[in-house]
Coordinates of C-alpha atoms and ligand atoms in Angstrom, one line a residue:
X489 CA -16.7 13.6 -22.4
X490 CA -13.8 14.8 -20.6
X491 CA -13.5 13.7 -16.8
X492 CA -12.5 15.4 -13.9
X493 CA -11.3 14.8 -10.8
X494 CA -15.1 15.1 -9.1
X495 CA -16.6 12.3 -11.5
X496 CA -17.6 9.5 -10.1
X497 CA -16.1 6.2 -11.4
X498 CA -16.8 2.5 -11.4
X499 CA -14.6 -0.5 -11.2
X500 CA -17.0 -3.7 -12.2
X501 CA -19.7 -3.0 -9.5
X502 CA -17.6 -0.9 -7.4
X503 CA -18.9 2.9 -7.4
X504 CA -16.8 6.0 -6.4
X505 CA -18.4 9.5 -5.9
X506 CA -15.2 11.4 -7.2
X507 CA -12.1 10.1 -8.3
X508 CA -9.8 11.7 -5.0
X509 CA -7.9 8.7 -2.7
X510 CA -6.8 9.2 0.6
X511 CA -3.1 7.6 0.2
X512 CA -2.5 4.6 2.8
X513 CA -0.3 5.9 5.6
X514 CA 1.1 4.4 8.2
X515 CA 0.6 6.1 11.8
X516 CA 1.3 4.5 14.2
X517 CA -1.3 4.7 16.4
X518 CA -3.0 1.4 16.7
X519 CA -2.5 -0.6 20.3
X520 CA 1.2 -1.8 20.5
X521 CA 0.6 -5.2 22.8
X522 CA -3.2 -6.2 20.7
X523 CA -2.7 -4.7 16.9
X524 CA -6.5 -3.4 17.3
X525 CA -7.7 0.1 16.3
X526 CA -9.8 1.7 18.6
X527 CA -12.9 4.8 18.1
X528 CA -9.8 7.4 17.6
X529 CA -8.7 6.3 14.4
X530 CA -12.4 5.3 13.3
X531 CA -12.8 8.8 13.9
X532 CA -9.5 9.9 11.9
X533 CA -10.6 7.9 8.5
X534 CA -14.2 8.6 9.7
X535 CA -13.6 12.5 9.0
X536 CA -11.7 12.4 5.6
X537 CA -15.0 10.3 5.1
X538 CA -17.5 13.0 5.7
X539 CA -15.8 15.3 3.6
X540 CA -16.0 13.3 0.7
X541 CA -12.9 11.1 0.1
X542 CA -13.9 8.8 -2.9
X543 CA -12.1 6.1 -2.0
X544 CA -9.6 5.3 1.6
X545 CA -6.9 3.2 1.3
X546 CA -5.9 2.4 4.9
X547 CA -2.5 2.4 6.5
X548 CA -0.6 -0.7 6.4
X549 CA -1.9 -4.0 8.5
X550 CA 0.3 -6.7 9.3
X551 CA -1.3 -10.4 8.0
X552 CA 0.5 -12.0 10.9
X553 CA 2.5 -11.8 14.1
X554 CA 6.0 -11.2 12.3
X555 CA 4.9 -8.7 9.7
X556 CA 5.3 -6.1 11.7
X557 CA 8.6 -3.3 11.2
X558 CA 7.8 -0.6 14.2
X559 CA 5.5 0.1 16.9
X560 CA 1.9 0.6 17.1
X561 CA 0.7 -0.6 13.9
X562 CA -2.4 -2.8 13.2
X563 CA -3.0 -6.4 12.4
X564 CA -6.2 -7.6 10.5
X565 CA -5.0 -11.6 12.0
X566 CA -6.7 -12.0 15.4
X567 CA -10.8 -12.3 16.0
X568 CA -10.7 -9.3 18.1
X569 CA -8.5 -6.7 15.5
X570 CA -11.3 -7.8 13.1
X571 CA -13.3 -6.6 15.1
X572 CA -11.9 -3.6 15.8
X573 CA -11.8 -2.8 12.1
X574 CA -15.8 -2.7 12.2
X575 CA -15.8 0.1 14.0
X576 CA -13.4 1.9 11.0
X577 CA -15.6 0.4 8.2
X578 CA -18.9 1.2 9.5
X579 CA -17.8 5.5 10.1
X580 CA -16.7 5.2 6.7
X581 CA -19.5 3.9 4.9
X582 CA -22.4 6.5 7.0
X583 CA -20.6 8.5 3.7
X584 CA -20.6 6.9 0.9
X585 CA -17.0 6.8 1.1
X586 CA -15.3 3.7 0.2
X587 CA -12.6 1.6 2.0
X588 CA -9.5 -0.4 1.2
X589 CA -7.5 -2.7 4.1
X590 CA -3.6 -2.6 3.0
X591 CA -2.4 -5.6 3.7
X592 CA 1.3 -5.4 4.2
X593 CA 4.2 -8.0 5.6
X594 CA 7.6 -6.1 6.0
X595 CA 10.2 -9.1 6.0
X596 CA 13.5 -7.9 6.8
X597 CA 12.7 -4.9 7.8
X598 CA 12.2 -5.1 11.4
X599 CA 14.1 -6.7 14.8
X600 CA 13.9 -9.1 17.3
X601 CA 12.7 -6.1 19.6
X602 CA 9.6 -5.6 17.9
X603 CA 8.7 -8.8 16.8
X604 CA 8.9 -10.5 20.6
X605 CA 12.5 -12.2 20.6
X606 CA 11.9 -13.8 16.9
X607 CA 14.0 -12.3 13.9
X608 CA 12.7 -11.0 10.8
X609 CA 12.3 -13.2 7.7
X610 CA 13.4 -12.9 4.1
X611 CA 13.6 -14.5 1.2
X612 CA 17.1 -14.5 1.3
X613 CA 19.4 -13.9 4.2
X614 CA 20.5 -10.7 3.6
X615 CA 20.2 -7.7 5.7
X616 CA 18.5 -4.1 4.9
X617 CA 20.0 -1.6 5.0
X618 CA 18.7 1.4 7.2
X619 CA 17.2 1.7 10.9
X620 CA 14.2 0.1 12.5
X621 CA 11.7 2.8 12.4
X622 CA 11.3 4.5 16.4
X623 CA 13.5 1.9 18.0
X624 CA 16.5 3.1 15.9
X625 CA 18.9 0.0 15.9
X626 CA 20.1 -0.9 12.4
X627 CA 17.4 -3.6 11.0
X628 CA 18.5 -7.0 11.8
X629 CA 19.8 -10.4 9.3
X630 CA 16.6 -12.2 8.6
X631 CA 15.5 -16.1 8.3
X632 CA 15.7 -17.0 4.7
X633 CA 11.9 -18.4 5.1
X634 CA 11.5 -22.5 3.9
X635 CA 9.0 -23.7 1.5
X636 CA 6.6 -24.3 4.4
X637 CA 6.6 -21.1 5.8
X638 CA 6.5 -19.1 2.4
X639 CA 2.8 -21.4 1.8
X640 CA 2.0 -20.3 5.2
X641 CA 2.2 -16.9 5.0
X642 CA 0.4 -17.0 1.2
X643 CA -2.3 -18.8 3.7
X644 CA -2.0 -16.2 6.1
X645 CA -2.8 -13.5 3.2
X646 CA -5.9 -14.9 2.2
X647 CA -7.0 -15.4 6.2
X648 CA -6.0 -11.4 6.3
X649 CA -8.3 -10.9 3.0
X650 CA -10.9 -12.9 4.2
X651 CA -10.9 -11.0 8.1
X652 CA -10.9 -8.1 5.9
X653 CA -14.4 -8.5 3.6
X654 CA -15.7 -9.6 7.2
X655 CA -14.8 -6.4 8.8
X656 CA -16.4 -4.8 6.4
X657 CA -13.6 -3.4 4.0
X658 CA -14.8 -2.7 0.1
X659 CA -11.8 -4.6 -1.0
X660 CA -8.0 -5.0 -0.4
X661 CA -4.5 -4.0 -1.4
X662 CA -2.2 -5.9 -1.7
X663 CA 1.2 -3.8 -0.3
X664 CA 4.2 -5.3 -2.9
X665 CA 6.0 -2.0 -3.0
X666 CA 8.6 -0.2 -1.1
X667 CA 10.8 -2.5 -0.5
X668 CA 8.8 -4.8 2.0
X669 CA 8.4 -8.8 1.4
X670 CA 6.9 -9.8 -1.5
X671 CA 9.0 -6.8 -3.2
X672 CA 12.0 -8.5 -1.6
X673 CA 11.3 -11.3 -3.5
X674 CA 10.8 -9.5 -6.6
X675 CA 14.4 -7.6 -6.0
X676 CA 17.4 -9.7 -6.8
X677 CA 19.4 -7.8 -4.2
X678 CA 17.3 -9.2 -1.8
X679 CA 16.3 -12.5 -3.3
X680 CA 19.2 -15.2 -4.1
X681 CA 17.7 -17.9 -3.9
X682 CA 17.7 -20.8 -6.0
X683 CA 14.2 -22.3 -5.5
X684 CA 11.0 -21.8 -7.9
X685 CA 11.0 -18.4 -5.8
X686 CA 13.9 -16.9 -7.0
X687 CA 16.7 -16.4 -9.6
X688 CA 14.7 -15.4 -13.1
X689 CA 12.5 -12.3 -12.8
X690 CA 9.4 -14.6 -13.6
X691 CA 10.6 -17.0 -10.4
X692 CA 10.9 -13.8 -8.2
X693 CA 7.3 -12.6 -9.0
X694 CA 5.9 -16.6 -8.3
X695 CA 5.3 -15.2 -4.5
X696 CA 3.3 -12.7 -5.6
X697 CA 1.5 -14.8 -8.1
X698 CA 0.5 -17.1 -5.3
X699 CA -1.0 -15.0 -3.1
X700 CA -3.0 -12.6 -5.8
X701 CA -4.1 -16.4 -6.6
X702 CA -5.1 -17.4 -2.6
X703 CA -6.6 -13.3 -2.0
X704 CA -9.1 -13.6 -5.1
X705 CA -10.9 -16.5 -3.6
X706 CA -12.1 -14.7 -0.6
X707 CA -12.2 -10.8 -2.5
X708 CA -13.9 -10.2 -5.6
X709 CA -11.0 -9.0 -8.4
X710 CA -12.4 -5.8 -9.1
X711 CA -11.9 -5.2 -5.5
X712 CA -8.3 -5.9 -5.6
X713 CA -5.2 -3.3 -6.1
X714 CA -1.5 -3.8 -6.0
X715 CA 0.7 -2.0 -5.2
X716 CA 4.5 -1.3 -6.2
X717 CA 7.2 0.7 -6.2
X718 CA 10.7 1.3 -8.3
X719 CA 12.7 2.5 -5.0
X720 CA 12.6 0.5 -1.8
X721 CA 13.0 1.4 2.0
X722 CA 14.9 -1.3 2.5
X723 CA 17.6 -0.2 0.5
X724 CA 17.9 3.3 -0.6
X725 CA 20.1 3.1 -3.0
X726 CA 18.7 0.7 -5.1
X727 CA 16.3 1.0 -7.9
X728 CA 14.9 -1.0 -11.1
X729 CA 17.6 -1.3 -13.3
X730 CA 15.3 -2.0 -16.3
X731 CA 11.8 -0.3 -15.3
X732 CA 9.7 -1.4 -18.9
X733 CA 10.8 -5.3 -18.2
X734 CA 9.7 -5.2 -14.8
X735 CA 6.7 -2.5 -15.7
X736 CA 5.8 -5.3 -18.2
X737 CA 6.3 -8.3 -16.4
X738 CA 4.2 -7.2 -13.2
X739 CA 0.8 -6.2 -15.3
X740 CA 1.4 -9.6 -17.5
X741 CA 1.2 -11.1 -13.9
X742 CA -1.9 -8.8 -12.8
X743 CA -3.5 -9.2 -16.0
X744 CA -3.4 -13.3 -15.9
X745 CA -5.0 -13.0 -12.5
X746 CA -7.6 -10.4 -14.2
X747 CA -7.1 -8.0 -11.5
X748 CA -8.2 -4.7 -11.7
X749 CA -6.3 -2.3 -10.2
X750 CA -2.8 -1.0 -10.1
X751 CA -1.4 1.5 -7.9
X752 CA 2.3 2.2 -8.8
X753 CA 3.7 4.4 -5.8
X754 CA 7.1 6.7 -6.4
X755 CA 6.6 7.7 -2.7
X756 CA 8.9 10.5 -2.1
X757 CA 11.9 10.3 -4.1
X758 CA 10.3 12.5 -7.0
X759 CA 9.0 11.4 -10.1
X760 CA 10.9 10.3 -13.1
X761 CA 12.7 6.5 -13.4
X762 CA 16.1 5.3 -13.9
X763 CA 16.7 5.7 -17.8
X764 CA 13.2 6.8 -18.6
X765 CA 12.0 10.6 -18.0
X766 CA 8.5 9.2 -17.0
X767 CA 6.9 9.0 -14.1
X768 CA 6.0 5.2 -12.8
X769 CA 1.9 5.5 -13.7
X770 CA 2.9 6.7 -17.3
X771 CA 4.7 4.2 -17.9
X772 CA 2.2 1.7 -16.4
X773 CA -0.1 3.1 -18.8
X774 CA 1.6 2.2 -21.6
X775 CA 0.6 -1.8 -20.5
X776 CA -2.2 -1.8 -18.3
X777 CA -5.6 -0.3 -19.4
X778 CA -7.4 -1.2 -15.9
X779 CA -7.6 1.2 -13.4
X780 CA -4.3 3.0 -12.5
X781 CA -3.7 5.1 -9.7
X782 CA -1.3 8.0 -9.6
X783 CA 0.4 9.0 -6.4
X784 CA 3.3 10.9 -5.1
X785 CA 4.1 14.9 -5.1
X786 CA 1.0 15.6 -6.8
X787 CA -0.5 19.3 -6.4
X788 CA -4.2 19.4 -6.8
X789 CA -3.5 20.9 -9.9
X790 CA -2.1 18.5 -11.2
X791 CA -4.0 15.6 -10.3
X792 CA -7.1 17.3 -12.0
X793 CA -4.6 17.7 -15.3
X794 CA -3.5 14.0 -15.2
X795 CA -7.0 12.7 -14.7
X796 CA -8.5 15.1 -17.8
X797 CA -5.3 13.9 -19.7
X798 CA -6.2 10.2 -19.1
X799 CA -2.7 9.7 -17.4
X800 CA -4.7 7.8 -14.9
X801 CA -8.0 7.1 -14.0
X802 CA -7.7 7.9 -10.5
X803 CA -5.2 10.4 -7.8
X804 CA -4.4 9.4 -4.5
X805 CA -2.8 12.2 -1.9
X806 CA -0.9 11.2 1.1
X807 CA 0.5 14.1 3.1
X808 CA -2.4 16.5 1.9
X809 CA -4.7 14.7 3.6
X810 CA -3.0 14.3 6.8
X811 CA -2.7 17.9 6.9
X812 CA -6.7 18.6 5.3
X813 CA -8.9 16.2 6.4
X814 CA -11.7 18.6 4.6
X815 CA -9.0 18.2 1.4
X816 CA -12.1 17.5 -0.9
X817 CA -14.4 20.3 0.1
X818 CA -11.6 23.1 0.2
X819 CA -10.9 21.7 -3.7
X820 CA -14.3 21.9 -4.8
X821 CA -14.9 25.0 -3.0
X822 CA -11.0 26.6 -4.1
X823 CA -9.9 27.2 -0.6
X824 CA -6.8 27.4 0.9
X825 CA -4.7 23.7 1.2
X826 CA -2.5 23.7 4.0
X827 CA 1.0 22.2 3.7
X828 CA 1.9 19.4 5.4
X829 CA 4.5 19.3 8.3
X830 CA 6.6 16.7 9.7
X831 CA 7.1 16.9 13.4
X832 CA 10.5 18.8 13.1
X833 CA 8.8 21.0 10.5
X834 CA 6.6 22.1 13.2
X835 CA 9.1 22.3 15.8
X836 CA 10.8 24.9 14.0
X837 CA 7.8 26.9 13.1
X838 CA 6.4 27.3 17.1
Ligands
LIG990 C1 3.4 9.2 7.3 C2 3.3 8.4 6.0 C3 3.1 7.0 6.2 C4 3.1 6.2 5.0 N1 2.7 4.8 5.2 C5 2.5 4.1 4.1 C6 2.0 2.7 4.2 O1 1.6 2.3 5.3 N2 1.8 2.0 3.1 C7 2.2 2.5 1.8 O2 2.0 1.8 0.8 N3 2.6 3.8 1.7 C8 2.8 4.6 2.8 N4 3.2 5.9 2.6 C9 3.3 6.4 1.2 C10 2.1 7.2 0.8 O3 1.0 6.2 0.6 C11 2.2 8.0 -0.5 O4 2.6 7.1 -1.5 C12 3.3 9.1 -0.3 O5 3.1 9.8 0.9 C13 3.4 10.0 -1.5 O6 2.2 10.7 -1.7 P1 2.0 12.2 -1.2 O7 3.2 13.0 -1.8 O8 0.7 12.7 -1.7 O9 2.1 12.2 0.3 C14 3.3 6.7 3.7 C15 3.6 8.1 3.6 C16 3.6 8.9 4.7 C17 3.8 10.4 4.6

């Protein structure tokens, strides 16, 4: 039977209505001073909800009080952002519609400024490259973190997890992509140390390891997903060198730890990988034969080509459903999909 992009799918005991994921995507819009979301932004996922999103994967939450890179964003830490989260959860499930907390810790990338006089922390002391996101000062040297403080934020993952199920959230993912902590770990331009968390590739993914290890205790592993990236924010320039060893040594990670789902992201810098004309999920394919999402560029044409083609079980759009929050009734019913804008984009077009 061939599949398409409407059919519903099931991880374990986990049931989608289609297979169509709203991409996470940071906004910025949560309370700068408390990291709680308030009835706005229960209404924002609460309408790509009611028009039939299979699955929401939310913007990035911070686990703790120096995960955060800009203003505004969320944190899934305190009693009272829990709480706030119920108010997400609960819109989201009046649909069916199920829902995913990212959990996310940006290391380096960030500043003193927005992280309340402390600096940023790393694995290693080296800076990132770039600017802090709407405070545009170049992102400061972090604290190469000690033993202590790497077990407490692994802690501080599960907590997150755990504040999560409680909120209400189907399941987690896990953010390792894009540059961000645990990826900084796994990079060995940002990693030099000489502990058990770094030098061979195997020591780099141990952080990683640990916390997929602390999350599954509190979150059932078919409600689970991982995500990762070739090319990093923190460094623009760099990408895998050798994509198939670290394509292969991520899912032998993932599959120990029997999780479930893998959602390999190529966010915008186009599709194919250093030597290798594939895109990132086809070559996860090749070694993981759990659930794989496919994300990045993808018309809704494509997405229902990949998904008859087994390329992926399952397509997540980011920008389309900013701009559509009805993306899922105007496929079904062939209308019009408006284009996404960024803010200068629309500048230019009033
Ligand atoms: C405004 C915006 C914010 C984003 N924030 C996040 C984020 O918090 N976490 C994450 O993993 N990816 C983030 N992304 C990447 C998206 O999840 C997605 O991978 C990317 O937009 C490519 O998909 P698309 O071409 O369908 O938009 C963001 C993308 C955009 C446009």
């Amino acid at each position: 039977m061939t599949c398409s992009i409407f059919s519903d799918y099931k991880i374990g005991n986990l049931t989608l209505d289609n297979r169509i994921v709203m991409a996470p995507m940071t906004r910025g819009f949560a309370d700068n001073e408390t990291g709680e979301v308030n009835h706005l932004i229960a209404d924002y996922y609460g309408k790509r909800a009611r028009y039939g999103a299979g699955l929401i994967i939310t913007e990035g939450i911070v686990i703790n009080e120096l995960a955060k890179g800009t203003y505004g964003i969320p944190g899934i830490f305190t009693h009272r952002q829990t709480l706030s989260w119920e108010k997400v959860t609960r819109e989201v499930h009046q649909y069916k519609t199920k829902i995913f907390a990212q959990l996310w810790h940006v290391g380096r990338v960030s500043h003193q400024e927005i992280l309340k006089g402390h600096a940023p922390v790393a694995p290693s002391a080296i800076g990132a490259s770039g600017q802090v996101h709407r405070l545009r000062k170049p992102f400061q040297a972090p604290k190469p973190l000690s033993h202590a403080e790497i077990y407490q934020i692994i802690d501080d993952y599960r907590q997150a997890a755990r504040n999560a199920m409680e909120a209400g959230f189907d399941g987690v993912e896990i953010h390792a992509a894009h540059g961000y902590l645990i990826d900084q770990f796994i990079s060995e331009k940002s990693n030099i140390r000489q502990d058990m968390f770094g030098g061979s590739l195997q020591n780099r993914l141990r952080f990683l390891d640990l916390i997929i290890k602390e999350v599954k205790k509190v979150v059932p592993k078919n409600r689970i997903s991982i995500r990762v990236s070739e090319k990093k924010d923190d460094d623009r320039d760099y990408v895998w060198e050798q994509p198939v060893e670290m394509v292969h040594a991520i899912t032998e990670v993932l599959s120990k730890h029997r999780i479930k789902i893998v959602h390999p992201s190529v966010e915008n810098y186009g599709g194919a990988l250093k030597n290798d004309h594939r895109s990132l999920h086809e070559l996860f394919r090749k070694y993981w034969r759990e659930t794989l999402i496919a994300v990045g560029n993808i018309t809704p044409n494509e997405g229902a080509d990949i998904i008859k083609e087994n390329q992926a079980d399952l397509i997540a759009f980011g920008k389309l459903f900013i701009s559509n929050p009805d993306l899922v009734v105007r496929l079904k019913a062939n209308q019009e999909i408006f284009p996404y804008h960024t803010k200068e984009q629309l500048k230019n077009l009033s």
